[in-house]
């Protein structure tokens, strides 16, 4: 296995915002079977077992990255020479920040409701819709294939990161409600 291949090459996919998730899953299973550490259990060399573990980790990381739109978009920007530094570059447009504050207030109110299920579903739907819009926006910018648009694409990715965090928070609230 060649771990110098980028993740798309590894899975024999074209470098793109959209991927065939079925093809990705099939290729993942085939790669995993080929490199699974159990295949080398009878081999007495630690080197083969170590390499197998490294390959498995690389395949798992590649799969997790490509199957998730946000991670895939960040990876595309990295391939284009534009690593996204979420920790240092946190500047956002005022309108987006106001939207985030309103969503956070809604989440805080949700936590205080006696029966928050309907409002929880509404918020999740609202955030998923926003993620879909942002994903389409990133895809449109990416397909224009213009280097100067990568700044805009990076801003979209940072917005997506905020929305994904809100989704995770809402999923945790939902999980707590089900317990």
Tab-separated table of C-alpha atoms in Angstrom:
chain	number	residue	atom	x	y	z
A	1	UNK	CA	0.000	0.000	0.000
A	2	UNK	CA	1.204	3.460	-0.888
A	3	UNK	CA	0.515	5.917	1.925
A	4	UNK	CA	1.831	8.787	-0.191
A	5	UNK	CA	-1.422	8.688	-2.158
A	6	UNK	CA	-3.950	11.315	-1.236
A	7	UNK	CA	-7.207	10.016	0.192
A	8	UNK	CA	-9.071	10.278	-3.111
A	9	UNK	CA	-6.375	8.358	-4.943
A	10	UNK	CA	-6.325	5.735	-2.205
A	11	UNK	CA	-10.030	5.074	-2.759
A	12	UNK	CA	-9.752	5.501	-6.531
A	13	UNK	CA	-12.147	8.459	-6.520
A	14	UNK	CA	-11.864	11.713	-8.410
A	15	UNK	CA	-10.892	14.728	-6.335
A	16	UNK	CA	-14.275	16.334	-5.847
A	17	UNK	CA	-16.704	17.815	-3.337
A	18	UNK	CA	-19.202	15.085	-4.112
A	19	UNK	CA	-18.336	11.445	-3.724
A	20	UNK	CA	-20.125	8.212	-4.370
A	21	UNK	CA	-20.601	7.008	-0.790
A	22	UNK	CA	-21.414	3.489	-1.987
A	23	UNK	CA	-18.164	3.304	-3.965
A	24	UNK	CA	-16.273	4.731	-0.985
A	25	UNK	CA	-17.719	2.082	1.344
A	26	UNK	CA	-16.987	-0.762	-1.079
A	27	UNK	CA	-13.401	0.367	-1.585
A	28	UNK	CA	-12.967	0.823	2.179
A	29	UNK	CA	-14.045	-2.755	2.836
A	30	UNK	CA	-11.708	-4.069	0.124
A	31	UNK	CA	-8.756	-2.082	1.461
A	32	UNK	CA	-9.491	-3.081	5.019
A	33	UNK	CA	-9.604	-6.768	4.091
A	34	UNK	CA	-6.288	-6.473	2.260
A	35	UNK	CA	-4.439	-4.807	5.129
A	36	UNK	CA	-6.209	-6.094	8.231
A	37	UNK	CA	-3.657	-6.908	10.980
A	38	UNK	CA	-5.182	-10.373	11.493
A	39	UNK	CA	-3.850	-11.339	8.067
A	40	UNK	CA	-0.359	-11.069	9.528
A	41	UNK	CA	-1.053	-12.805	12.837
A	42	UNK	CA	0.769	-15.938	11.688
A	43	UNK	CA	3.682	-13.855	10.437
A	44	UNK	CA	6.412	-13.815	13.027
A	45	UNK	CA	7.785	-10.428	12.002
A	46	UNK	CA	6.723	-7.454	14.013
A	47	UNK	CA	7.470	-5.274	11.003
A	48	UNK	CA	4.591	-6.709	8.960
A	49	UNK	CA	2.207	-6.319	11.853
A	50	UNK	CA	3.337	-2.718	12.483
A	51	UNK	CA	2.985	-1.839	8.805
A	52	UNK	CA	-0.453	-3.401	8.728
A	53	UNK	CA	-1.524	-1.305	11.714
A	54	UNK	CA	-0.141	1.854	10.063
A	55	UNK	CA	-1.957	1.070	6.820
A	56	UNK	CA	-5.175	0.364	8.692
A	57	UNK	CA	-4.908	3.679	10.536
A	58	UNK	CA	-4.271	5.511	7.256
A	59	UNK	CA	-7.242	3.847	5.542
A	60	UNK	CA	-9.516	4.582	8.525
A	61	UNK	CA	-8.456	8.240	8.623
A	62	UNK	CA	-8.950	8.581	4.860
A	63	UNK	CA	-12.385	6.954	5.032
A	64	UNK	CA	-13.548	9.100	7.954
A	65	UNK	CA	-12.348	12.216	6.152
A	66	UNK	CA	-13.970	11.475	2.814
A	67	UNK	CA	-17.323	10.279	4.150
A	68	UNK	CA	-17.987	13.490	6.107
A	69	UNK	CA	-18.642	16.617	4.005
A	70	UNK	CA	-17.011	19.092	6.399
A	71	UNK	CA	-13.869	16.993	6.794
A	72	UNK	CA	-13.794	16.330	3.042
A	73	UNK	CA	-14.020	20.058	2.285
A	74	UNK	CA	-11.223	20.857	4.735
A	75	UNK	CA	-9.121	18.151	3.098
A	76	UNK	CA	-9.830	19.571	-0.374
A	77	UNK	CA	-8.612	22.964	0.790
A	78	UNK	CA	-5.487	21.329	2.214
A	79	UNK	CA	-4.850	19.623	-1.133
A	80	UNK	CA	-5.189	23.037	-2.788
A	81	UNK	CA	-2.490	24.390	-0.469
A	82	UNK	CA	-4.951	26.180	1.807
A	83	UNK	CA	-4.897	24.497	5.216
A	84	UNK	CA	-7.810	25.634	7.363
A	85	UNK	CA	-6.695	26.738	10.810
A	86	UNK	CA	-9.902	26.694	12.812
A	87	UNK	CA	-8.152	27.636	16.045
A	88	UNK	CA	-6.369	30.773	14.860
A	89	UNK	CA	-8.667	32.079	12.163
A	90	UNK	CA	-12.010	32.637	13.842
A	91	UNK	CA	-13.153	35.861	12.183
A	92	UNK	CA	-16.765	35.717	11.055
A	93	UNK	CA	-19.239	38.056	9.425
A	94	UNK	CA	-21.415	39.938	11.928
A	95	UNK	CA	-24.659	38.543	10.450
A	96	UNK	CA	-23.441	34.991	10.889
A	97	UNK	CA	-22.348	35.691	14.459
A	98	UNK	CA	-25.774	37.154	15.239
A	99	UNK	CA	-27.387	34.038	13.792
A	100	UNK	CA	-25.145	31.902	15.986
A	101	UNK	CA	-26.099	33.891	19.065
A	102	UNK	CA	-29.803	33.451	18.272
A	103	UNK	CA	-29.338	29.703	17.811
A	104	UNK	CA	-27.411	29.459	21.079
A	105	UNK	CA	-30.212	31.326	22.878
A	106	UNK	CA	-32.728	28.895	21.382
A	107	UNK	CA	-30.645	25.981	22.616
A	108	UNK	CA	-30.430	27.509	26.103
A	109	UNK	CA	-34.225	27.956	26.139
A	110	UNK	CA	-34.641	24.399	24.896
A	111	UNK	CA	-32.727	23.066	27.895
A	112	UNK	CA	-35.216	24.753	30.214
A	113	UNK	CA	-38.388	23.431	28.525
A	114	UNK	CA	-40.441	20.671	30.117
A	115	UNK	CA	-41.179	19.040	26.725
A	116	UNK	CA	-38.551	20.256	24.264
A	117	UNK	CA	-38.875	17.495	21.641
A	118	UNK	CA	-40.756	19.521	19.019
A	119	UNK	CA	-38.478	22.550	19.391
A	120	UNK	CA	-35.420	20.279	19.337
A	121	UNK	CA	-36.532	18.760	16.025
A	122	UNK	CA	-37.203	22.218	14.628
A	123	UNK	CA	-33.721	23.445	15.567
A	124	UNK	CA	-32.072	20.326	14.166
A	125	UNK	CA	-33.973	20.781	10.915
A	126	UNK	CA	-33.000	24.447	10.759
A	127	UNK	CA	-29.312	23.662	11.282
A	128	UNK	CA	-29.360	20.778	8.786
A	129	UNK	CA	-30.911	23.100	6.201
A	130	UNK	CA	-28.180	25.654	6.848
A	131	UNK	CA	-25.518	22.948	6.505
A	132	UNK	CA	-27.012	21.929	3.160
A	133	UNK	CA	-26.903	25.525	1.934
A	134	UNK	CA	-23.302	25.928	3.075
A	135	UNK	CA	-22.320	22.639	1.474
A	136	UNK	CA	-23.849	23.739	-1.839
A	137	UNK	CA	-22.086	27.099	-1.528
A	138	UNK	CA	-18.724	25.419	-0.971
A	139	UNK	CA	-19.312	23.082	-3.906
A	140	UNK	CA	-20.189	25.981	-6.176
A	141	UNK	CA	-17.058	27.902	-5.160
A	142	UNK	CA	-14.888	24.804	-5.564
A	143	UNK	CA	-16.168	24.028	-9.042
A	144	UNK	CA	-15.332	27.521	-10.264
A	145	UNK	CA	-11.699	26.415	-9.832
A	146	UNK	CA	-10.400	29.895	-9.145
A	147	UNK	CA	-7.677	30.318	-6.561
A	148	UNK	CA	-9.030	33.665	-5.366
A	149	UNK	CA	-12.312	31.995	-4.382
A	150	UNK	CA	-10.565	29.732	-1.899
A	151	UNK	CA	-10.776	32.470	0.756
A	152	UNK	CA	-14.551	32.391	0.408
A	153	UNK	CA	-14.562	28.589	0.446
A	154	UNK	CA	-12.534	28.648	3.654
A	155	UNK	CA	-15.049	31.024	5.263
A	156	UNK	CA	-17.846	28.636	4.302
A	157	UNK	CA	-15.961	25.754	5.936
A	158	UNK	CA	-15.539	27.749	9.134
A	159	UNK	CA	-19.290	28.441	9.171
A	160	UNK	CA	-19.951	24.750	8.650
A	161	UNK	CA	-17.738	23.996	11.641
A	162	UNK	CA	-19.943	26.175	13.842
A	163	UNK	CA	-23.080	24.451	12.561
A	164	UNK	CA	-21.617	20.972	13.050
A	165	UNK	CA	-20.804	21.851	16.668
A	166	UNK	CA	-24.384	23.004	17.202
A	167	UNK	CA	-25.634	19.753	15.679
A	168	UNK	CA	-23.474	17.742	18.072
A	169	UNK	CA	-24.806	19.758	21.000
A	170	UNK	CA	-28.403	19.150	19.914
A	171	UNK	CA	-27.725	15.440	19.441
A	172	UNK	CA	-26.391	15.310	22.994
A	173	UNK	CA	-29.528	17.006	24.288
A	174	UNK	CA	-31.651	14.516	22.330
A	175	UNK	CA	-29.639	11.631	23.757
A	176	UNK	CA	-30.145	12.966	27.285
A	177	UNK	CA	-33.876	13.232	26.677
A	178	UNK	CA	-34.044	9.612	25.546
A	179	UNK	CA	-32.252	8.366	28.667
